[in-house]
XYZ file of C-alpha atoms in Angstrom:
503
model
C 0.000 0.000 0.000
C 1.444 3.375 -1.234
C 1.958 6.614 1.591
C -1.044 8.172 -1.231
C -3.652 5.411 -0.172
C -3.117 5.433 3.702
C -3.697 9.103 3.328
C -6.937 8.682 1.509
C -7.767 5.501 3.879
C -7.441 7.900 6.979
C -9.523 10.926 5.505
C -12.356 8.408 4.926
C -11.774 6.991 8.740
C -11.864 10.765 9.722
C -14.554 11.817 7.894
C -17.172 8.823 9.069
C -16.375 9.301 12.794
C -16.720 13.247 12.508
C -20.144 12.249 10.973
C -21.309 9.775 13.247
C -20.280 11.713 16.729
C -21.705 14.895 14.881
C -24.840 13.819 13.952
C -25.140 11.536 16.952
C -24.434 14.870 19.489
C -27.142 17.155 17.029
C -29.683 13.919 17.714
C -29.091 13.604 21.418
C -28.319 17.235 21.762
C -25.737 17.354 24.677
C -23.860 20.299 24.335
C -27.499 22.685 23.723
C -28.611 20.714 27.305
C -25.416 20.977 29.171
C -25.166 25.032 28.166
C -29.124 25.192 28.654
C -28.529 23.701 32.327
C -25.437 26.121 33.196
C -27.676 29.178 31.823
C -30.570 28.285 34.465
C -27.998 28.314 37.205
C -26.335 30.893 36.243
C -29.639 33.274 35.890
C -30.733 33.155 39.857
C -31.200 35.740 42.202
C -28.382 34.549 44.365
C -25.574 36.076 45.511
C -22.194 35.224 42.796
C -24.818 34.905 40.146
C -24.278 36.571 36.456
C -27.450 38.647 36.945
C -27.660 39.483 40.616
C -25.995 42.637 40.660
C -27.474 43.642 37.218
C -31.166 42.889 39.105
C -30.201 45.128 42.467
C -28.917 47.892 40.546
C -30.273 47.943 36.796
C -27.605 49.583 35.010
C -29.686 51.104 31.898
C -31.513 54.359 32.717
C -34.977 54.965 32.641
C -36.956 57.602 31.892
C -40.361 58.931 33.125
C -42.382 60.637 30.640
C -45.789 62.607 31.823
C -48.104 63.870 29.549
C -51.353 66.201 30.736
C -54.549 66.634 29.273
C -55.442 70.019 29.495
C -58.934 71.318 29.290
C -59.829 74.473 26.933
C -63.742 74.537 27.312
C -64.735 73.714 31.332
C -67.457 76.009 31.231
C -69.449 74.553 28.161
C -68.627 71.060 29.395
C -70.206 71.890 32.756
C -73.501 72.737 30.480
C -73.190 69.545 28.376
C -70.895 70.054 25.620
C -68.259 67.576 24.680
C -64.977 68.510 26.531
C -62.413 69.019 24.258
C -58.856 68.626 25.814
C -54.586 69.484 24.701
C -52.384 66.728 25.079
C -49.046 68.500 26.375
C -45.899 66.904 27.372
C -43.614 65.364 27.910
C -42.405 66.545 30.848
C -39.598 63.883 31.722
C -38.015 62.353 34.675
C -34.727 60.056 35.369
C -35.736 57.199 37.282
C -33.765 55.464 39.636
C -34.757 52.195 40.664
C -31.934 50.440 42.744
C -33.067 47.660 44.905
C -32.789 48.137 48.727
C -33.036 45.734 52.187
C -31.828 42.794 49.331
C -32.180 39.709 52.131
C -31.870 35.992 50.928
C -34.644 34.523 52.869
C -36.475 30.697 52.960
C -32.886 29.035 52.925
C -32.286 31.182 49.582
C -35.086 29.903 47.736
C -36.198 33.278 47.917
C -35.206 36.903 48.161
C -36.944 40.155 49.797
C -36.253 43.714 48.301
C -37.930 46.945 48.324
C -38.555 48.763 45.188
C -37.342 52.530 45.928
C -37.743 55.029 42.999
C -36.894 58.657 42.876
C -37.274 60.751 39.945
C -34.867 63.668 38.567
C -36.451 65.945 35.976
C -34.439 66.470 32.558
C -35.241 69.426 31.039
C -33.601 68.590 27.832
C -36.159 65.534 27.415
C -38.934 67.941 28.037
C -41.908 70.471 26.729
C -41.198 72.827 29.609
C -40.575 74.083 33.557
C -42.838 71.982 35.297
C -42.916 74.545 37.657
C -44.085 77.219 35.395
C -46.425 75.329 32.963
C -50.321 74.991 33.876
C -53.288 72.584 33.205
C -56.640 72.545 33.571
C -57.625 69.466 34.514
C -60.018 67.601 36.881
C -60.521 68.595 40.565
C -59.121 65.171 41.514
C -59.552 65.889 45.601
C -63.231 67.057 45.373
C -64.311 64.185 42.869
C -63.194 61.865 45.903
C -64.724 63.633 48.398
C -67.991 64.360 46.712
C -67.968 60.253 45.745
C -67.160 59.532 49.040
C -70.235 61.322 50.491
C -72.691 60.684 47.606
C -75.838 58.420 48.897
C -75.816 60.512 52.284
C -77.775 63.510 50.883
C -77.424 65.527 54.403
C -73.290 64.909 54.049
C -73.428 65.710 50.435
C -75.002 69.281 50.758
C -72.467 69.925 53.755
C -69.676 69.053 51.473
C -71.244 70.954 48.754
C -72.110 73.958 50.650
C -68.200 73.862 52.133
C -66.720 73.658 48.576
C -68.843 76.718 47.261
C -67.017 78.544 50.337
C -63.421 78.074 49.281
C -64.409 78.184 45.667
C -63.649 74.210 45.273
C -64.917 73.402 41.921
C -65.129 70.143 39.341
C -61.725 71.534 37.666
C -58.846 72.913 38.675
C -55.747 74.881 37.435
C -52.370 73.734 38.955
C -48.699 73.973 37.800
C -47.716 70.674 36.013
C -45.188 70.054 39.659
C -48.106 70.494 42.083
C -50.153 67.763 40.006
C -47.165 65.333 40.278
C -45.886 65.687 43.517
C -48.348 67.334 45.802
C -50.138 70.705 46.942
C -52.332 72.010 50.124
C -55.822 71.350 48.434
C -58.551 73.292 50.843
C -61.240 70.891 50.559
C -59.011 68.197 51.709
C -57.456 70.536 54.635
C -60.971 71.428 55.657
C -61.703 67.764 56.180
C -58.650 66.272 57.653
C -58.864 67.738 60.846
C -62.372 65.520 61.340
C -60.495 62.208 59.796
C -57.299 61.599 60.112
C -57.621 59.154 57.258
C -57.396 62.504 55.339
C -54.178 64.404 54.017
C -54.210 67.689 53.297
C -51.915 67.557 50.243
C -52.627 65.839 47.026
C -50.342 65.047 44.002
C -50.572 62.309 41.473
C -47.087 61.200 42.099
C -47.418 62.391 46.146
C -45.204 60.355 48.245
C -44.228 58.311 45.678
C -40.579 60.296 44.955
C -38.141 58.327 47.359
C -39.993 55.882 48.620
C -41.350 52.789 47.872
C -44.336 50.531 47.477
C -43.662 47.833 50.154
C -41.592 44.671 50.520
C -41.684 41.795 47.514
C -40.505 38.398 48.393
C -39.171 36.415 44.671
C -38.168 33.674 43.685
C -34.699 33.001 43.161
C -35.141 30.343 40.283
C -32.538 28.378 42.162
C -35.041 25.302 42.501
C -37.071 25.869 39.156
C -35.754 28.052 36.435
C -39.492 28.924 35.345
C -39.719 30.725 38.780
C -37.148 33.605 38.156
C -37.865 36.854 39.511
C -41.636 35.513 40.325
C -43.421 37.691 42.846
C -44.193 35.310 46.086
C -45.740 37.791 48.171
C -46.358 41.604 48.396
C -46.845 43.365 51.343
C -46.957 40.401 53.347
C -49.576 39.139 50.883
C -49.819 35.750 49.096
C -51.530 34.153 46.122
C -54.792 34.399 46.739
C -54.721 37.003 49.605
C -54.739 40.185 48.315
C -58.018 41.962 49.114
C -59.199 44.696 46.233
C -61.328 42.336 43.892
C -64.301 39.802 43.938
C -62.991 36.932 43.015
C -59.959 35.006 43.831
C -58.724 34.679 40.078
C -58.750 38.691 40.529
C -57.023 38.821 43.046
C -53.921 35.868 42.154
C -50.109 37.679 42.519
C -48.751 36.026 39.339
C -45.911 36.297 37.142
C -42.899 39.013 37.917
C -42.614 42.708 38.577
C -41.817 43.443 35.002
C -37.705 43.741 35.790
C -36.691 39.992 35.471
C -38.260 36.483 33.669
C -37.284 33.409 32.741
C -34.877 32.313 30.007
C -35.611 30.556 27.218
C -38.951 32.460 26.729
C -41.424 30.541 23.733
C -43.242 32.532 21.844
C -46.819 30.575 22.896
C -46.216 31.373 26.264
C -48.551 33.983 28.396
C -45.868 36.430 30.539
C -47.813 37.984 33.673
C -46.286 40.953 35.250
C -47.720 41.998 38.603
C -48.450 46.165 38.526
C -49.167 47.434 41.892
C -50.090 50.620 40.549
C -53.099 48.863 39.919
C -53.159 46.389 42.275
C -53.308 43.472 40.170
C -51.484 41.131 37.532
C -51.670 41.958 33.943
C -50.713 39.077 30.923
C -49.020 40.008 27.361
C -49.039 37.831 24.859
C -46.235 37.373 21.912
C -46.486 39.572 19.438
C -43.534 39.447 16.573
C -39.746 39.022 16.430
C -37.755 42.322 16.870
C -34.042 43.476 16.774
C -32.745 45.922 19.289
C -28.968 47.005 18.649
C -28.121 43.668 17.150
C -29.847 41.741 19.963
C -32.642 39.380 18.993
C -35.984 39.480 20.781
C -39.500 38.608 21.396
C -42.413 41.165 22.113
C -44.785 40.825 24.508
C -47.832 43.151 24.769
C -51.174 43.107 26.598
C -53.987 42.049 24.259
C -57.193 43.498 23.652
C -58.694 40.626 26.241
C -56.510 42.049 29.859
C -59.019 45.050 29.974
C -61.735 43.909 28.318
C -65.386 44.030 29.634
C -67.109 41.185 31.273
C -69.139 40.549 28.363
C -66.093 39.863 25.968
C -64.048 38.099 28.607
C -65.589 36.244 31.382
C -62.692 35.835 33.573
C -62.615 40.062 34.052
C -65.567 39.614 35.855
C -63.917 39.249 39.334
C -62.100 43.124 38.590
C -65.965 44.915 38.932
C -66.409 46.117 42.010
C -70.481 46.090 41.813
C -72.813 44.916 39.459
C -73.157 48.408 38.779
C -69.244 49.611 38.644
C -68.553 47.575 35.733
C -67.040 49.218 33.064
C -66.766 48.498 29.593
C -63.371 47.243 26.959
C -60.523 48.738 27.944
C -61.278 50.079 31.466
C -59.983 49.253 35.020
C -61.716 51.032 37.997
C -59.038 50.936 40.636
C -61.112 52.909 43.574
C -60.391 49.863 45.580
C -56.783 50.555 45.965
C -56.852 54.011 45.582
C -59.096 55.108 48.965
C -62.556 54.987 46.826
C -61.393 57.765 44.667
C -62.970 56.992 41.419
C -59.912 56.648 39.597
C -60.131 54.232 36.115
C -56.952 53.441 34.439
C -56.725 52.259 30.758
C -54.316 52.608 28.160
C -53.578 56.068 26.383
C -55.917 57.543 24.708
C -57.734 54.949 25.424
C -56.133 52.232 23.064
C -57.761 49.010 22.637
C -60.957 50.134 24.240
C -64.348 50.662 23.503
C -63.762 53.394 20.596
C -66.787 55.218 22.381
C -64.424 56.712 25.421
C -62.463 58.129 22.538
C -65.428 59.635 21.224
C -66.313 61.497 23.809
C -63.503 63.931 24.574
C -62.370 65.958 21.380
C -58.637 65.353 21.177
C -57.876 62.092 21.942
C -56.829 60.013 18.827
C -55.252 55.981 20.045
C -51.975 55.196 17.910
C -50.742 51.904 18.092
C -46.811 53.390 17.993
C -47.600 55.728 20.595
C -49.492 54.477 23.133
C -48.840 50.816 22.948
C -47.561 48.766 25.948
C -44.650 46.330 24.816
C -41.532 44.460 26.590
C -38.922 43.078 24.338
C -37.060 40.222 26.236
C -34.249 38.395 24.626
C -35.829 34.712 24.384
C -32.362 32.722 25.687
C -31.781 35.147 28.659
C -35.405 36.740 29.229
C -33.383 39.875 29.700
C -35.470 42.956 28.758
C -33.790 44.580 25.945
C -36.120 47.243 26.011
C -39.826 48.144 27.059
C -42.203 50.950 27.048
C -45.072 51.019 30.249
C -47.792 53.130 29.382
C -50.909 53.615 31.476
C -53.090 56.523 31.926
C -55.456 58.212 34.620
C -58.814 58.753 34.456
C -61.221 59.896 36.378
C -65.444 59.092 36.450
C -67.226 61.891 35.979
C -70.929 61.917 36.468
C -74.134 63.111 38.212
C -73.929 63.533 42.171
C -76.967 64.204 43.783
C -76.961 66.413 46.456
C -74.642 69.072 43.950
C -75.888 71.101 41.886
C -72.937 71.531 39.820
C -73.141 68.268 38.343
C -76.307 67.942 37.223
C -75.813 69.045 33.199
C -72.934 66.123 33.622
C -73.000 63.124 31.431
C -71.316 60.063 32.333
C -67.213 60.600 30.862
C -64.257 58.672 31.863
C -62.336 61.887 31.926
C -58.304 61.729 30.936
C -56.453 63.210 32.849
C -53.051 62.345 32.396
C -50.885 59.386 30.817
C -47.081 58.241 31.767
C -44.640 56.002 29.737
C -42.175 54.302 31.566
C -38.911 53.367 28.941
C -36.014 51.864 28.823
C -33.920 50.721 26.430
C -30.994 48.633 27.419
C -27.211 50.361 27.505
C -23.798 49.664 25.671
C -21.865 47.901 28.085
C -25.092 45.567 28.942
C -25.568 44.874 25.074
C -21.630 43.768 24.673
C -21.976 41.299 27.795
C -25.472 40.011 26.401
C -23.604 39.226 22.869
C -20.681 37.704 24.803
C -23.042 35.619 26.370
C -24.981 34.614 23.602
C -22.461 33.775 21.470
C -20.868 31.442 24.258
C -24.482 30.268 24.090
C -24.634 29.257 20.060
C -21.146 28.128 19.642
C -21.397 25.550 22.813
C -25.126 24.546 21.086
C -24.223 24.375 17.698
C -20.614 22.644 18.445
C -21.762 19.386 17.545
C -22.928 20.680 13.738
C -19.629 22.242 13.604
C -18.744 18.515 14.027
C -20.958 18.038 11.220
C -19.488 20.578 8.958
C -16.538 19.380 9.195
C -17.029 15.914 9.008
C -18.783 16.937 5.674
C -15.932 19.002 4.316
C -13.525 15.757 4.834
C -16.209 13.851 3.057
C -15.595 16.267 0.198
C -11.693 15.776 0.436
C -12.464 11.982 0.307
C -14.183 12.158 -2.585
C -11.783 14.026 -4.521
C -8.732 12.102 -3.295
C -10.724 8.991 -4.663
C -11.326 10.759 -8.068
C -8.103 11.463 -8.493
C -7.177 8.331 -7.591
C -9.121 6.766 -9.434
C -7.829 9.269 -12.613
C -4.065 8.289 -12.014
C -4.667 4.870 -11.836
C -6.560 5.019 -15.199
C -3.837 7.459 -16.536
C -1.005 4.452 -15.350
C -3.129 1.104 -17.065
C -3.498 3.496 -20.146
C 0.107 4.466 -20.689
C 0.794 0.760 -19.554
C -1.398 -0.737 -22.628
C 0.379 1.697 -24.639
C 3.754 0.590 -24.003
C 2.882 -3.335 -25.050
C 1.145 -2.403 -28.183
C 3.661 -0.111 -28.661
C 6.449 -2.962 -27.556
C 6.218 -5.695 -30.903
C 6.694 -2.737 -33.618
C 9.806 -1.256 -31.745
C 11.290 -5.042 -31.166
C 10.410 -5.967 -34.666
C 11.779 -2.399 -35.848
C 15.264 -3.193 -34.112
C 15.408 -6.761 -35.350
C 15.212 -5.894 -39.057
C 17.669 -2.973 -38.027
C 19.995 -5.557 -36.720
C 19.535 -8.151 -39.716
C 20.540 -5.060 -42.668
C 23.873 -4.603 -40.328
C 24.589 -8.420 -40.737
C 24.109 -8.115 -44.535
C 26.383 -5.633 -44.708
């Protein structure tokens, strides 16, 4: 045997076993199970983990946008005209959201953290000084009051008869930073000496710079990888226990806080995020594939069905309050956890709800681009690569008996203003997040690199063979050609020979 064939004898030896391990290892998939099992310990909410410090102090910023509908015709809406409102904003604030009291707890099955936030204002992201700028808007305080009172007539023309003294009325004018975070409102300071249930100072965002919302217990994801960043308890409350709505389905703490889920995320899968701005969970659905700065992801958004009314979706039924405070598509009435006040909260203008709130107020036009609530998780990680929280605040406006001011009112869910909570995720994040993932793909895909290669040696087999098999060819040829060749030369030189002799 030639050095040639044991060359092209060990390519072909090679080449099978590259085949057979490769397509054995893509069958059996080791390597994608071994990385998959290192990825769910690595994302835990333990302490040495690749995402613990990332979760207690989220590195990308986010920003706090407000946005105020102001009112340009109070006086004919008080007489039954259709209000007709000014969207102006943004006026935008840098949140900071680092966790605090982080405490392993449950023999570190679980971990406890507060949620602080406090809020900077950026004037470059905004519209204007939020302590100049003013809106007409809804007398928020007296609307609480007045539904507070209303079925005690006697209390009712009290109240009445006390907001006609300090000129209280259904609207109000206040600078864009009193509305957020807080001013002495007279009706409320006239009743808070009698109940000290009452403060004197209201503000949208009152109390809320600073502080936080209570403790969360999570999941660490330690035991079960599903469980990541899952909310166990809020406020000392479990599944089942918290107390605003009728029904226990209502009132379930699923899913996370919107900061942290699962890895390896499938698109048929329902993601709930627990909100306790309104004091319940919320589900989005998957909604298409997206890119952001080179990083694949998944979107998530609520559909049509988390606000819909009871009619359309059954299982809503438990968020009415009464048979009569039922609201229709696209409405949440949150008076339970918001003191009685007859706050609703929907999406902005309200988007994906009964087109007839719309209607009513002149000015309010739902875009999908703009008022759309999304998350964009990376599907291997189920980091958030970017996501946009939008909500806005409503309040119910209608006839009060016992004051007179309200009687020309028709029922309105009146908007009064609407946030959007962004963030998109920074540089140095997005280089670890491709380090990671591509750690991720080569480990997974090693074994059809196996293939590949395996495949390319088959190709160098085959052509060592063909030429092989050429040469070989190339060597019987010449050798026929030599013996037919052979006689005439011998026969040539014998008669050469034999003339020699003669002569």
């Amino acid at each position: 045997m030639t050095r040639r064939s044991c060359a092209i004898y060990a390519v072909g030896i090679v080449c099978a076993h590259l085949l057979i391990i490769g397509i054995g290892l893509v069958v059996a998939q080791v390597f994608r199970t071994v990385i998959h099992n290192r990825l769910k310990k690595e994302i835990t909410l333990t302490e040495g983990s690749r995402v613990f410090e990332t979760w207690k102090n989220p590195p990308p910023p986010v920003f706090m946008e407000y946005f105020f509908f102001n009112v340009t015709n109070v006086d004919g809406f008080l007489k039954g005209a259709k209000a007709m409102v000014t969207q102006v904003g943004p006026y935008t604030y840098r949140e900071y959201r680092p966790k605090a009291n982080v405490t392993m707890v449950q023999n570190g099955t679980r971990v406890s953290a507060y949620n602080p936030k406090t809020f900077v204002f950026v004037r470059e992201k905004s519209v204007g000084d939020p302590t100049v700028d003013e809106i007409t808007t809804v007398n928020i305080p007296a609307w609480a009051v007045m539904n507070k009172v209303k079925g005690s007539y006697w209390r009712a023309s009290m109240v009445s008869i006390w907001m006609n003294s300090i000129g209280s009325g259904l609207f109000t004018t206040r600078t864009v930073q009193e509305l957020l975070w807080g001013y002495k409102d007279p009706l409320l300071a006239r009743i808070a000496p009698t109940n000290p249930d009452v403060e004197e100072t209201f503000g949208l965002m009152y109390k809320k710079n600073g502080t936080n919302d209570g403790e969360f217990v999570y999941y660490t994801g330690e035991q079960n990888y599903m469980d990541y960043g899952r909310v166990d308890t809020w406020r000392g409350q479990r599944y089942h226990t918290v107390s605003f709505w009728t029904s226990n389905q209502s009132n379930s703490i699923n899913g996370t806080d919107g900061s942290a889920f699962h890895p390896f995320l499938s698109k048929d899968e329902r993601l709930y995020v627990f909100t306790s701005d309104l004091c319940r969970s919320i589900y989005m659905e998957f909604e298409k594939d997206v890119v952001v700065k080179g990083i694949p992801a998944y979107r998530f958004t609520p559909p049509r069905s988390v606000l819909a009314s009871k009619e359309e979706n059954p299982a809503n039924e438990g968020f009415c309050i009464s048979p009569k405070e039922c609201l229709g598509t696209g409405l949440l009435k949150v008076s339970p956890c918001r003191k009685g006040a007859p706050v609703v909260a929907s999406f902005p203008h309200f988007y994906l709800g009964d087109p007839k709130y719309a209607a009513a107020i002149d000015g309010l036009s739902p875009i999908r681009e703009h008022h759309q609530t999304f998350l964009d998780l990376n599907p291997t990680t189920g980091v958030p690569v970017r996501a946009n929280k939008r909500a806005q605040i409503n309040i119910l406006m209608e006839r009060i008996s016992g004051f007179p001011t309200t009687r020309s009112l028709n029922e309105t869910i009146f908007p009064v203003m609407f946030l959007n909570e962004s963030v998109v995720i920074d540089d140095a994040s997005v280089a670890r997040l491709n380090k990671l993932l591509l750690i991720v793909t080569l480990v997974s895909n090693f074994p059809l690199i196996i293939v590949g290669l395996g495949a390319i040696m088959l190709i160098v087999f085959i052509i060592l063979l063909v030429r092989a098999r050429k040469q070989k060819v190339n060597v019987v040829a010449l050798c026929a050609a030599k013996f037919t060749e052979f006689p005439r030369t011998y026969f040539a030189k014998l008669k050469a020979l034999n003339g020699i002799k003669k002569h």
